Structure formats: structure tokens, C-alpha cells
Amino acid sequence: MELKGEIKDIIYRNEINSYMIATFETNEEETTIVGYLPFIEKGDSLNVVGNFVEHPEYGTQFKVETFEKLMPESLESIEKYLSNGKLKGIGLATAKKMVNTFGKEIIHILKYEPEKLVCIKGINKEKAMEISEAFNSNLDIWRIVDYLQKYGIGPQNAEAIYKKLGSNTIEQIEENPYLLIDLTTKVNFAQIDQIAIKMGMDLESDIRIRSGIKYALKLATNNGHCAVLYNNLLQFVKELLGVSEEMIENNIIFLQTKNEIILEDRKNENQEWVYLENYYQAEKNVAETLISLDTYLNVKQIDGFDKKLKKIEKNSDLKLSEKQREAVQAIQKSNVCVITGGPGTGKTTIIKTIIELYKEEQKKVVLCAPTGRAAKRMTETTGEEAKTLHRLLEIGKTSSDELQVLGVDVEVAPLDADVVIVDEVSMVDIFLMNYLLKAIYKGTKLVLVGDSNQLPSVGPGNVLKDIIASEKITTITLNKIFRQAAKSKIILNSHKVNEGISIFTPNEGEENNELLNDFFFINEPNKLKILENIISLSTGRLKNYGDYDFLKNIQVISPTKKGELGTKELNKCLQQAVNPPEELKKERKYLDTIFREGDRIMQIKNSYDVYWEKHEPTLEIGKGVFNGEYGTILNIDETEKRIKIKFDDDKLVWYNFEELEQIEHAYAITVHKAQRK
């Protein structure tokens, strides 16, 4: 349905995505509207389209799907609009003078005859033109938001498009609707293509074919690839557009001459690959910089290394195996070195040894990891501070999507270090690796640590595995499971899976009394019974094997978010089983999620500016909560409209209700999230 009215008050606005909750006054009544409303201010007149929904706590609200911004009609509304702070040079006093002088005619004057404004005290001709330009710019924005809705592009993305194309956005898109493919992510190509054809675009137009080629490449990068095989690209675009291979090949050549795409003929593979230009440059930069760093003079090697290594082993609890000693020596001999191996193979011991060696030499070792959780664990296991790569490189507030759009042009802070050790490198995508390498001075040692058998990064590229496969960088593969780790069936089975060997079933290995009962395999094809098993295991069934408390010791992991056994549904079921509603437990609904006191939650984005405090052993105050950190909801305060969370490292953080998009339930998490613990 459709409502026409005025924004009387803005209750909440998310400055990042323009999501808004506002009081909306129509001729009949006052209601609450919610939705993505960019460029909207108090006093604006709107025509909104959507539906009334019932919020369990706040009652009836109007959920806005689309909207059109209208010119204010009453003198009071015009005055409010002019003085809302968006029009440079107009304050409340000036707005009153303008309305009192010209009445409703002021809208026409601002559009077409701004020179008449000079009759108002304080406005000269130059200022009048500035006010008119700002007013008309706002009109352009309204038209653009409304115009883009027919392409299936909502207000949230419309704002980003306007920022890139400016005031003549509509004209540029009318001329070439396929521009939208370059400007937004995960667009509906079929919808844009259909509209372009209705506007008269020839099916065999070069513009259409080039756009289809770039769309196909973008689709591949969304799935984690940096490039696609030429023949596969040809076939996909042919099916997508219904044009001949010859036309596609001609336009691939054109895009190549314009350096929008790169073709690479890998003679050793006898295959041709196609890249979007910024993905090719990122991959090329990573390869060339790694070689350049590695072949530079070894200026950071330690004199009398073997003697000093023996001394550290003697004076500490660091006892190296032959393979671990080989890894430490490889770091001494090479500027760039990869240390890889599965769980329990001693990667952390190598890191601690390198730290001790270089500390003795008064050298600076920098520790980092791709996620907040991984950096925190690195700090805990080494006793030294580790930072996230985003924070280390001072690109903390740049999202992964933005980094891909910016390509290789992001400026990073050079690293003051003698040795840089990066843990969990399997999570690092090609762009983040590129930015890291840009920050490393020649001569600095770089140690890349990770398990190449873990899931690859969410972003494009399989960096660690590709570096190892290239055989250009010194790589030490740890394959010995240490005695303590070898008692765990979990660790043993992880190695068996990697080797393609059948795993231990529950009864196997029982003749070895040293093996822990930490692994069970339940073969159950029925989804309902699987769910019943998960619930019973989470609510006491494991007590036979240890004093397991769900919130402290148990984590449910699923390969997917969706479906009956995906994390979304599992979280609802587990919340009901582990932390059911009680009269004294306060709750807060955010979108379709109910947060309850006692809930297990996870931070799902890096928040560098949020303040926290710790009270034990002494009061400590700091900033920053990072993606992957776990916590528990202690208190929901309806009066102050905020939630208090205690994270696992004892940080206490207050989140305003409108900031709850930063957290989600963590009774069940995906495999990707679990890997980043």
C-alpha cells in the first residue's frame, strides 16, 4: 500500500547503510516507518510504498519497500526542509526570511530564478547561486533513487551509485544501463539486460556483450576465483547472451586492448586464463614481490645462529624436533619462508622460538593474523601482542568488498619490523596479501604460517596453497604429530582425512589406552533424528565423558547457514533448549532474531572504535571488538535501550539496540567461522 506524508522525527538512522526508523505523519494519522531511506531528513515529504507489519514489542510499523521524495507543500514544511542542514548557506533564520518573502513561490525561484534571492539581507549573487546549486543537487538525488528502483536497485545501493556517477547519473545509465554491472556487487544481470533491451539495446550490441563478459568474470570472483579459463568464459557468455562465439571473442580482444581484462597464456598448462585487470595486478604483484623480498640480501640473519639456538633451547621449555629445527634454520637462511602443517604439528613452538631468538638480538618481531580471533589466540599462545592485518596496515575501516573495488591502489603504512610473522595465512585472500607485501621493506624477514588443508579464504584466491605449489618459496611441511596431540582422536582423524585414510570409528583404537575419548561418529541420515542428537548432546548427554557445560565447552558446527540443519535454524532450536525464555530473563527482538539474557553470541564484524572495560584484576579500558570474538549477554536494559555483553576475555561492552547488527547467536556456527576461532 501507499502512504503520503512528512517525516516528523528520526528515531534511528544507520549512517553506513541508511536504514532508518522514523515518525511519519499523514493527513489521517501518525505512524512509524522503517526501511532504507538515504538522503532523507526531518521535515521531508515522502510518498512511501510498502506494508504494515506487527512488531512484537513496538506494535504496528510501516515497512518501506520503495519511496519517492516529494516537494514540501505547506509553508511550514518548506521552511523545515530548507533549514534541515542539507542545503549549504541556509539556516533557520534565512529559511524563514525566504519563505516570508516569496511564500510557495520559493521552490520555483530556487530552481529557476536564484538571482531573485539577493533581495534577502545576507544573500549576495554568489551565495544565491550556491544555494540554488545545492537545492537542485538534492532534487537530482531524489530522482536517482526513484529511477534506480526499476533496475531492482534499492535505496541503499542507489546512494553508492550516486556518489560514483554524480548529478548526471540518470543520463549516464540511460545511455548505458550496463554501467550498473561495474558499480554494484551481486546485481541481477538478467533484470538490467531486460530493461536495456526494452530501451532499444541491440542484442548483438558490443556494449551488451562486453558487459556480459565482465559480469561473468565478476561472478567467478564472487565465488573465490581470480581468473577463469578462456573456453569456460566463452561458453558461459554465449549461454547468457545468446550471441555467437565470434562476437564474444572480438569483444574479449577489445576489452584486452583497453586493459579492462587480462589474458594469460600459461604454456606449462596449455590453457589460457582470463582476469579482470585489478585481480591480475594483485596476483602479479604478490608473485613478483614475494620473489623480490626473498632474493634480497639476507641482512637480518643472526650471527652465531646455531649456538644461540641451542642456548635458547637449554634455558627455556622450547624443545625442538628435527623438523622444527629445520624450520627455524630455514627462516634464518631465507628472507621469505612458509611453515605449514596440520593441527598438533608444532607450528606455535616455531613461532615462539623465532620470537625468543630475535628478542635476544634486540630485533623487532611483528605478529599478525587475518582475523581478530586468530590474532587474539596468537597473543595467548606466544605471550606477545598480535594485531589483525587490517589494523597493522591501518586499513581497519575498509571492508573486504571495498578493497576489491579499490584493487591495488590502497595505500598502506610501511611496517617497522625486522621479522613479520603471519599466522593463519590460509584465510588471507589475494588483495589482503598484496597490501601486506606492499608494506614490507626489502630485507625484512617474512614468515607465513598456516595449514594449507584448511578452507581457503572467503575472498578471491587460494594464496597459501598457491605459494606452496609454486615451489618458489622455501616451505617446511610439518608432518609429525606431537605426543600430547597424538592422544586426540580428533587430531589423528584430521590427518587421516587429509591423507585419504578411513577415520577412527568410536570403537577403533580402544586397545590404545592413551587415546582420548574425544571423537564420536554418529551415522544418521534422518534430519529430525540428527537434530534430536544435537540437542541431547548439547544438554547433558556428554556428561558421561566430562563435565561439559554448553556455554563453556560445547560448540555446534554446520557447513551451511541455510536449511533445517543450517546455523540459523540450529541457533533457534539450541537457544530454546539451552537458554529458554523465563519470566525474569529480559529479551530484545532485532529483525527476526530474539536476543535473550544468557545467550551465547559472536561478534560478526570488526568494530575498532567500540569502548570496553575490564574490572579484574584492576580496571582497564580499551577500544576494539573483532570479528569472531565470543561473548554472553549479561543484561538487556530497556530504559537505556542497550545490551551488556561479557566477552570470553572478560571485556564488558554495551551495545545500543541499533548496533545489534554486529552480533549473532553462536550456539551453532558455520565451518568457516569455526576455522577462524
XYZ file of C-alpha atoms in Angstrom:
677
model
C 0.000 0.000 0.000
C 0.939 3.647 -0.367
C 1.208 6.459 2.197
C 1.867 10.144 1.671
C 3.152 12.307 4.486
C 6.031 14.019 6.247
C 8.971 12.872 8.380
C 8.244 14.393 11.789
C 11.129 12.830 13.687
C 14.049 10.448 13.039
C 14.222 7.867 15.831
C 17.251 5.993 14.474
C 19.491 6.137 11.413
C 22.379 3.865 10.455
C 24.882 6.206 8.802
C 26.563 3.338 6.928
C 23.587 1.778 5.136
C 20.886 4.492 5.592
C 18.477 2.172 7.462
C 16.019 4.426 9.278
C 13.242 4.323 11.864
C 11.141 7.480 11.748
C 7.845 9.020 12.826
C 5.729 9.667 9.728
C 2.696 11.959 9.733
C -0.053 11.584 7.122
C -3.310 13.547 6.876
C -5.073 10.802 8.843
C -2.572 9.643 11.476
C 0.980 9.385 12.755
C 2.814 6.074 12.293
C 6.320 4.588 12.495
C 8.087 3.776 9.235
C 11.180 1.579 8.867
C 13.414 0.899 5.863
C 16.403 2.074 3.816
C 15.896 5.812 3.283
C 19.072 7.561 2.067
C 19.196 11.367 1.808
C 16.073 11.726 3.974
C 15.862 14.344 6.724
C 13.364 15.541 9.297
C 10.697 17.636 7.553
C 10.935 15.827 4.201
C 7.704 14.933 2.401
C 7.523 11.381 1.041
C 5.326 9.009 -0.872
C 6.167 5.567 0.598
C 5.159 2.137 -0.721
C 5.216 -0.956 1.489
C 3.178 -2.844 4.067
C 2.158 -2.583 7.680
C 3.894 -5.168 9.870
C 3.386 -6.049 13.512
C 6.469 -5.702 15.707
C 6.153 -7.839 18.888
C 7.430 -5.006 21.069
C 6.772 -1.753 19.233
C 3.464 -2.654 17.649
C 2.373 -1.591 14.167
C 5.055 -0.257 11.810
C 5.080 0.528 8.104
C 7.910 -1.298 6.321
C 9.036 0.785 3.338
C 9.945 -1.095 0.155
C 10.259 1.923 -2.149
C 9.758 5.639 -1.745
C 9.543 8.887 -3.662
C 10.624 12.192 -2.182
C 8.102 14.997 -2.743
C 8.378 18.736 -2.725
C 7.038 20.069 0.590
C 3.659 21.744 0.124
C 2.820 23.808 3.228
C 4.847 26.908 4.124
C 5.781 25.267 7.434
C 7.059 22.153 5.621
C 9.007 24.228 3.098
C 10.656 26.145 5.950
C 11.575 22.898 7.726
C 13.035 21.438 4.558
C 15.139 24.490 3.738
C 16.576 24.623 7.273
C 17.285 20.899 7.747
C 21.044 21.414 7.393
C 21.444 19.757 3.990
C 21.405 22.997 1.999
C 24.656 24.871 2.441
C 24.164 28.526 3.361
C 20.613 28.218 4.716
C 19.949 28.230 8.440
C 16.631 28.600 10.254
C 16.680 32.408 10.153
C 17.466 32.531 6.412
C 14.814 29.909 5.645
C 12.191 31.985 7.489
C 13.138 35.106 5.510
C 12.955 33.193 2.211
C 9.507 31.746 2.965
C 8.169 35.046 4.336
C 9.426 36.901 1.250
C 8.375 34.510 -1.529
C 5.844 32.098 0.010
C 5.331 28.900 -2.010
C 6.963 30.588 -4.995
C 10.344 29.998 -3.289
C 10.574 26.483 -4.813
C 10.318 27.890 -8.356
C 12.854 30.609 -7.546
C 15.384 28.141 -6.138
C 15.043 26.028 -9.268
C 14.992 28.626 -11.999
C 15.493 32.234 -10.768
C 18.002 32.167 -7.893
C 19.169 35.706 -8.681
C 15.942 36.989 -7.035
C 17.271 35.791 -3.650
C 19.645 38.787 -3.472
C 16.763 40.889 -2.115
C 17.115 38.984 1.174
C 19.617 40.516 3.576
C 22.829 38.433 3.786
C 22.457 36.799 0.352
C 24.593 38.127 -2.493
C 24.572 36.833 -6.060
C 27.364 34.306 -5.442
C 25.639 32.874 -2.381
C 22.309 32.751 -4.216
C 23.857 30.593 -6.945
C 25.445 28.286 -4.321
C 22.069 27.812 -2.575
C 20.348 27.073 -5.893
C 23.050 24.572 -6.901
C 22.705 22.720 -3.565
C 18.905 22.704 -3.866
C 18.955 21.295 -7.404
C 21.598 18.728 -6.447
C 19.203 17.390 -3.806
C 16.459 17.168 -6.424
C 18.792 15.098 -8.615
C 19.382 12.679 -5.748
C 15.644 12.110 -5.266
C 15.185 11.401 -8.986
C 18.106 8.950 -8.999
C 16.834 6.904 -6.036
C 13.408 6.640 -7.647
C 14.851 5.898 -11.105
C 17.122 3.046 -9.988
C 14.296 1.150 -8.315
C 13.121 -0.128 -11.699
C 16.504 -1.860 -12.077
C 15.944 -3.737 -8.829
C 18.471 -1.491 -7.089
C 17.240 -0.376 -3.683
C 17.920 2.937 -1.945
C 20.943 1.514 -0.120
C 22.876 0.833 -3.359
C 21.422 3.879 -5.107
C 23.310 6.109 -2.703
C 26.625 4.411 -3.564
C 25.933 4.736 -7.308
C 25.141 8.437 -6.991
C 28.426 9.019 -5.156
C 30.322 7.439 -8.069
C 28.477 8.981 -11.033
C 27.334 12.329 -9.657
C 24.449 14.538 -10.745
C 24.176 13.150 -14.292
C 23.726 9.570 -13.059
C 20.423 9.064 -14.867
C 21.755 10.336 -18.175
C 24.755 8.011 -17.997
C 22.601 4.979 -17.158
C 20.049 5.829 -19.887
C 22.920 5.827 -22.344
C 24.362 2.564 -21.000
C 22.356 0.633 -18.348
C 25.159 -1.923 -18.148
C 27.226 0.632 -16.218
C 25.418 -0.748 -13.165
C 27.302 -4.032 -13.528
C 30.551 -2.181 -12.831
C 29.169 -0.073 -9.999
C 27.378 -2.541 -7.745
C 28.071 -6.048 -6.499
C 25.842 -9.091 -6.937
C 23.469 -7.307 -9.323
C 20.731 -9.047 -11.250
C 22.228 -9.034 -14.745
C 19.097 -10.536 -16.305
C 16.957 -7.676 -14.969
C 19.338 -4.975 -16.180
C 19.698 -6.751 -19.522
C 15.918 -6.969 -19.949
C 15.433 -3.252 -19.283
C 18.285 -2.333 -21.635
C 16.717 -4.393 -24.430
C 13.326 -2.724 -23.836
C 15.088 0.626 -24.132
C 16.249 -0.420 -27.591
C 19.608 -2.033 -26.894
C 20.568 -4.315 -29.787
C 21.012 -7.958 -28.715
C 24.309 -8.022 -30.585
C 25.481 -4.666 -29.266
C 29.160 -4.552 -28.318
C 28.189 -2.711 -25.112
C 25.915 -5.604 -24.092
C 28.480 -8.277 -24.923
C 31.322 -6.517 -23.079
C 29.114 -6.109 -20.039
C 28.204 -9.813 -20.144
C 31.904 -10.738 -20.240
C 32.726 -8.559 -17.224
C 29.663 -9.813 -15.362
C 30.787 -13.418 -15.899
C 34.252 -12.616 -14.531
C 32.758 -10.817 -11.529
C 30.542 -13.798 -10.834
C 33.639 -16.001 -10.737
C 35.394 -13.679 -8.268
C 32.331 -13.732 -6.006
C 32.904 -17.490 -5.842
C 36.540 -17.062 -4.774
C 38.331 -17.266 -8.147
C 40.824 -14.745 -9.513
C 40.527 -15.939 -13.130
C 38.538 -18.270 -15.390
C 39.506 -20.486 -18.297
C 39.015 -18.791 -21.649
C 36.844 -21.576 -23.084
C 34.663 -21.693 -19.964
C 34.141 -17.922 -20.160
C 33.232 -18.197 -23.826
C 30.628 -20.889 -23.169
C 29.076 -19.079 -20.180
C 28.699 -15.749 -22.003
C 27.324 -17.500 -25.101
C 24.564 -19.088 -22.987
C 23.983 -15.877 -21.025
C 23.569 -13.555 -24.033
C 22.612 -15.856 -26.904
C 25.233 -14.436 -29.273
C 27.920 -16.056 -31.398
C 31.364 -17.057 -30.145
C 32.951 -14.826 -32.783
C 31.231 -11.725 -31.354
C 32.307 -12.652 -27.831
C 35.897 -13.239 -28.919
C 36.010 -9.878 -30.736
C 34.848 -8.094 -27.578
C 37.292 -10.005 -25.385
C 40.021 -8.639 -27.663
C 38.577 -5.115 -27.331
C 38.461 -5.314 -23.508
C 42.000 -6.624 -23.573
C 43.232 -3.651 -25.623
C 41.570 -1.324 -23.094
C 43.303 -3.163 -20.215
C 39.953 -3.931 -18.590
C 40.717 -7.642 -18.743
C 43.979 -9.565 -18.992
C 44.583 -12.801 -20.923
C 47.340 -15.039 -19.661
C 48.610 -17.964 -21.734
C 50.118 -20.477 -19.345
C 52.256 -22.576 -21.650
C 53.013 -25.172 -18.984
C 49.261 -25.801 -18.718
C 48.493 -25.311 -22.415
C 45.494 -23.219 -21.334
C 44.509 -19.565 -21.489
C 43.097 -17.750 -18.446
C 41.102 -14.502 -18.284
C 41.297 -11.974 -15.432
C 39.657 -8.705 -14.541
C 42.542 -6.230 -14.590
C 42.735 -5.467 -10.834
C 42.681 -9.175 -9.943
C 45.526 -9.853 -12.368
C 47.579 -6.967 -10.979
C 47.026 -8.123 -7.399
C 48.113 -11.677 -8.227
C 51.096 -10.456 -10.280
C 52.191 -8.053 -7.524
C 52.041 -10.811 -4.906
C 54.160 -13.182 -7.016
C 56.753 -10.578 -8.006
C 57.038 -9.030 -4.543
C 57.482 -12.395 -2.826
C 60.363 -13.208 -5.202
C 61.842 -9.715 -4.792
C 61.734 -9.899 -0.989
C 63.131 -13.420 -0.926
C 66.073 -12.764 -3.265
C 67.164 -9.578 -1.467
C 70.311 -9.617 0.698
C 69.788 -11.637 3.888
C 70.555 -8.703 6.189
C 68.503 -9.925 9.165
C 70.220 -13.276 9.677
C 71.695 -13.899 13.135
C 75.447 -14.343 13.612
C 76.343 -17.494 15.556
C 72.834 -18.783 14.973
C 73.289 -22.474 15.889
C 74.974 -21.644 19.186
C 72.303 -19.132 20.142
C 69.518 -21.554 19.204
C 70.989 -24.243 21.479
C 71.240 -21.710 24.306
C 67.555 -20.787 23.972
C 66.548 -24.456 23.976
C 68.651 -25.073 27.067
C 67.333 -22.076 29.004
C 63.659 -22.448 28.122
C 60.944 -25.063 27.776
C 61.238 -24.895 23.978
C 62.377 -28.322 22.809
C 62.529 -28.590 19.035
C 62.091 -31.697 16.945
C 64.363 -32.234 13.957
C 61.707 -30.860 11.604
C 61.025 -27.842 13.815
C 64.752 -27.090 13.973
C 64.869 -27.340 10.177
C 62.046 -24.769 10.008
C 63.843 -22.332 12.330
C 67.050 -22.727 10.307
C 65.101 -22.127 7.065
C 63.857 -18.811 8.470
C 67.473 -17.912 9.302
C 68.623 -18.715 5.743
C 65.672 -17.243 3.781
C 64.004 -13.854 3.731
C 60.609 -15.421 2.996
C 59.580 -18.767 4.418
C 56.357 -20.812 4.654
C 55.698 -23.061 7.656
C 52.742 -25.350 7.063
C 51.244 -28.342 8.804
C 48.071 -29.689 10.333
C 46.914 -29.427 13.952
C 49.295 -30.704 16.619
C 52.427 -30.481 14.451
C 54.171 -27.739 16.438
C 53.775 -24.530 14.400
C 53.348 -22.417 17.556
C 56.621 -23.709 19.053
C 58.468 -22.489 15.958
C 56.888 -19.036 16.246
C 57.844 -18.798 19.941
C 61.426 -19.854 19.132
C 61.787 -17.169 16.431
C 60.437 -14.540 18.833
C 62.979 -15.539 21.510
C 65.888 -15.597 19.041
C 65.211 -12.135 17.693
C 64.354 -10.613 21.079
C 67.807 -11.711 22.262
C 69.232 -9.773 19.295
C 67.192 -6.669 20.220
C 65.318 -7.070 16.930
C 61.658 -6.217 16.404
C 59.237 -9.077 15.637
C 55.725 -8.158 14.461
C 52.961 -10.741 14.870
C 49.709 -10.606 12.896
C 46.781 -12.663 11.642
C 43.841 -12.033 9.290
C 41.085 -12.054 11.948
C 40.627 -10.643 15.436
C 40.067 -14.094 16.870
C 43.213 -15.531 15.256
C 45.272 -12.529 16.440
C 43.930 -12.971 19.968
C 44.842 -16.664 20.000
C 48.318 -15.827 18.685
C 48.749 -13.371 21.567
C 47.621 -16.002 24.078
C 49.942 -18.752 22.791
C 53.072 -16.570 22.392
C 52.657 -14.035 25.180
C 53.369 -11.239 22.649
C 50.921 -8.762 21.111
C 49.492 -9.763 17.738
C 47.370 -7.477 15.550
C 44.920 -8.074 12.756
C 46.321 -7.356 9.302
C 43.720 -4.608 8.822
C 44.835 -2.830 11.986
C 48.531 -3.403 11.325
C 48.269 -1.940 7.816
C 45.969 0.873 9.019
C 43.171 -0.107 6.646
C 40.928 -1.087 9.548
C 37.694 0.519 8.372
C 37.948 -0.587 4.751
C 35.681 -3.562 4.056
C 36.823 -6.583 2.029
C 34.414 -5.631 -0.790
C 35.829 -2.091 -0.887
C 39.388 -3.430 -1.017
C 38.485 -5.495 -4.099
C 36.918 -2.481 -5.830
C 39.933 -0.312 -4.986
C 42.202 -3.026 -6.378
C 45.920 -2.439 -5.944
C 45.627 1.294 -5.220
C 45.120 1.168 -1.438
C 47.823 2.992 0.499
C 49.209 1.074 3.484
C 51.518 2.014 6.331
C 55.096 0.662 5.949
C 55.973 -1.811 8.703
C 58.807 -1.071 11.096
C 59.972 -4.631 11.718
C 62.896 -6.998 11.394
C 60.649 -10.061 11.195
C 56.941 -10.226 10.292
C 55.142 -13.456 11.250
C 51.677 -14.005 9.784
C 49.573 -16.796 11.279
C 46.521 -18.493 9.703
C 47.606 -17.463 6.199
C 45.035 -19.817 4.634
C 42.450 -17.123 5.481
C 44.306 -14.360 3.596
C 42.909 -13.516 0.144
C 44.911 -12.176 -2.791
C 44.129 -8.487 -2.135
C 44.985 -8.577 1.568
C 48.241 -10.390 0.779
C 49.021 -7.754 -1.830
C 48.537 -4.940 0.725
C 50.681 -6.758 3.287
C 53.550 -7.196 0.851
C 53.360 -3.526 -0.165
C 54.080 -2.635 3.477
C 57.190 -4.805 3.919
C 60.630 -3.300 3.364
C 63.214 -5.295 1.440
C 65.425 -7.064 3.962
C 62.614 -7.701 6.434
C 62.045 -11.405 7.043
C 58.529 -12.669 6.310
C 57.275 -15.901 7.873
C 53.948 -17.253 6.588
C 52.359 -19.830 8.892
C 49.230 -21.853 8.214
C 47.528 -25.085 7.312
C 47.142 -25.386 3.537
C 44.445 -28.035 4.015
C 42.090 -25.620 5.743
C 39.281 -23.921 3.834
C 40.567 -21.172 1.535
C 39.797 -17.509 2.184
C 36.274 -16.175 1.707
C 37.734 -13.571 -0.662
C 39.347 -14.356 -4.042
C 42.390 -16.569 -4.294
C 43.892 -19.594 -2.542
C 47.070 -17.784 -1.580
C 48.848 -20.121 0.831
C 48.236 -23.238 -1.256
C 49.362 -21.471 -4.453
C 52.582 -20.174 -2.856
C 53.427 -23.686 -1.705
C 52.523 -25.217 -5.091
C 54.758 -22.720 -6.917
C 57.846 -24.220 -5.205
C 59.494 -20.777 -5.482
C 59.426 -20.021 -1.742
C 61.178 -22.101 0.930
C 58.491 -24.263 2.541
C 58.767 -26.514 5.562
C 55.930 -29.003 5.934
C 55.433 -30.309 9.466
C 54.045 -33.820 9.399
C 54.892 -35.221 12.819
C 52.057 -35.145 15.372
C 53.493 -34.491 18.827
C 52.853 -36.973 21.596
C 50.308 -34.892 23.508
C 48.370 -34.070 20.324
C 48.612 -37.702 19.169
C 46.379 -38.741 22.072
C 43.454 -36.945 20.466
C 41.309 -38.884 18.005
C 40.176 -35.517 16.632
C 43.709 -34.571 15.577
C 44.520 -38.071 14.381
C 41.355 -38.173 12.278
C 42.010 -34.750 10.766
C 45.305 -36.075 9.425
C 43.643 -39.291 8.238
C 41.109 -37.264 6.247
C 43.894 -35.260 4.592
C 45.685 -38.485 3.683
C 42.520 -40.151 2.350
C 42.583 -42.816 5.068
C 39.459 -44.065 6.859
C 38.869 -42.320 10.168
C 38.729 -43.941 13.586
C 35.217 -45.098 14.363
C 34.162 -44.903 18.041
C 35.366 -48.423 18.933
C 38.620 -48.386 16.984
C 41.824 -47.590 18.809
C 40.398 -48.610 22.180
C 43.266 -51.072 22.657
C 45.472 -47.984 22.929
C 44.655 -46.722 26.415
C 46.396 -43.416 25.767
C 43.839 -42.323 23.153
C 41.259 -39.842 24.392
C 37.539 -40.449 24.008
C 37.133 -37.109 22.259
C 35.724 -38.256 18.900
C 32.410 -39.958 18.082
C 30.815 -40.651 14.730
C 27.022 -40.934 14.519
C 25.823 -42.259 11.169
C 22.272 -40.881 10.871
C 20.568 -39.922 7.573
C 17.297 -38.669 9.141
C 17.355 -34.874 9.659
C 14.924 -34.888 12.564
C 16.952 -37.537 14.390
C 20.147 -35.591 13.693
C 18.559 -32.550 15.326
C 17.441 -34.647 18.295
C 21.012 -35.935 18.656
C 22.432 -32.415 18.557
C 20.004 -31.227 21.245
C 20.642 -34.210 23.540
C 24.421 -33.925 23.144
C 24.171 -30.230 23.967
C 22.002 -30.655 27.048
C 23.719 -33.268 29.191
C 24.405 -36.409 27.182
C 28.142 -35.690 27.107
C 28.333 -35.577 30.916
C 29.431 -39.233 30.768
C 32.707 -38.108 29.177
C 33.456 -34.931 31.107
C 31.953 -32.015 32.959
C 30.853 -30.268 29.780
C 28.801 -27.097 30.037
C 27.302 -25.920 26.755
C 28.179 -22.244 27.108
C 31.758 -23.008 28.130
C 32.780 -26.247 26.425
C 30.462 -27.145 23.532
C 30.288 -25.705 20.015
C 27.879 -26.904 17.318
C 29.242 -26.523 13.772
C 27.368 -26.818 10.465
C 28.642 -26.472 6.882
C 25.808 -24.099 5.949
C 23.675 -21.235 7.236
C 20.503 -22.319 5.445
C 18.224 -25.327 5.720
C 16.816 -27.402 8.562
C 20.293 -28.149 9.911
C 21.857 -24.816 8.970
C 23.125 -22.455 11.664
C 20.057 -20.164 11.553
C 17.601 -22.929 12.430
C 20.030 -24.687 14.768
C 20.539 -21.469 16.737
C 16.790 -21.125 17.270
C 16.452 -24.742 18.454
C 19.542 -24.622 20.666
C 18.538 -21.308 22.216
C 15.191 -22.869 23.137
C 16.927 -25.937 24.604
C 19.880 -24.304 26.352
C 18.537 -20.860 27.268
C 14.721 -20.963 27.128
C 12.537 -17.943 27.918
C 11.921 -17.300 31.614
C 9.877 -14.691 33.410
C 12.923 -12.908 34.825
C 15.004 -13.096 31.646
C 14.683 -9.964 29.523
C 14.596 -10.221 25.726
C 15.089 -7.934 22.763
C 13.975 -8.653 19.198
C 16.175 -7.359 16.397
C 14.848 -8.024 12.888
C 13.940 -11.754 13.015
C 16.245 -12.631 15.946
C 15.369 -12.697 19.637
C 18.319 -11.885 21.902
C 17.883 -13.068 25.488
C 19.890 -12.601 28.664
C 22.226 -15.594 28.941
C 22.548 -16.040 25.148
C 25.843 -17.124 23.597
C 26.764 -14.625 20.853
C 29.536 -13.872 18.378
C 30.809 -10.542 17.077
C 30.499 -10.716 13.263
C 32.348 -7.578 12.145
C 35.449 -5.682 13.226
C 34.451 -2.731 15.391
C 37.585 -0.709 16.024
C 36.033 2.213 17.906
C 33.739 0.489 20.411
C 34.855 1.012 24.025
C 35.203 -1.845 26.514
C 36.238 -2.205 30.118
C 37.626 -4.969 32.338
C 37.308 -4.999 36.117
C 39.719 -7.801 37.069
C 42.396 -7.694 38.370
C 42.239 -3.897 38.034
C 40.092 -1.528 35.978
C 41.218 -1.479 32.335
C 39.620 0.490 29.477
C 40.275 -0.003 25.775
C 38.799 0.031 22.251
C 38.041 -2.668 19.683
C 35.941 -5.825 19.418
C 36.687 -8.055 16.452
C 35.002 -10.463 14.074
C 34.892 -13.943 15.625
C 35.000 -12.962 19.302
C 32.551 -14.817 21.553
C 30.557 -13.494 24.480
C 27.458 -13.849 26.638
C 24.576 -11.394 27.040
C 24.522 -10.343 30.701
C 21.839 -7.685 30.720
C 19.199 -6.075 28.498
C 18.325 -2.551 29.642
C 15.040 -1.337 28.123
C 15.330 2.063 29.809
C 18.750 2.864 28.342
C 17.988 0.785 25.204
C 21.223 -1.182 25.294
C 22.618 -4.680 25.840
C 25.572 -5.578 28.067
C 27.857 -8.345 26.768
C 30.753 -10.047 28.517
C 33.255 -11.429 26.025
C 35.366 -14.502 26.707
C 38.426 -12.405 27.563
C 36.345 -10.601 30.245
C 35.763 -7.432 28.195
C 32.450 -5.765 29.102
C 30.777 -3.913 26.223
C 27.469 -2.036 25.957
C 25.704 -2.139 22.583
C 22.866 0.225 21.747
C 19.821 -1.561 20.340
C 20.527 -0.138 16.887
C 24.022 -1.701 16.922
C 22.799 -5.289 17.224
C 23.624 -5.996 13.564
C 27.184 -6.521 14.880
C 26.303 -9.729 16.744
C 24.564 -13.035 16.083
C 23.820 -16.178 18.069
C 26.750 -18.570 18.396
C 25.126 -21.750 19.707
C 25.795 -23.023 16.176
C 28.334 -21.552 13.746
C 29.491 -22.348 10.207
C 32.671 -24.271 9.391
C 34.205 -21.045 8.050
C 33.518 -19.268 11.339
C 34.849 -22.229 13.330
C 38.073 -22.215 11.315
C 38.583 -18.603 12.317
C 38.297 -19.312 16.056
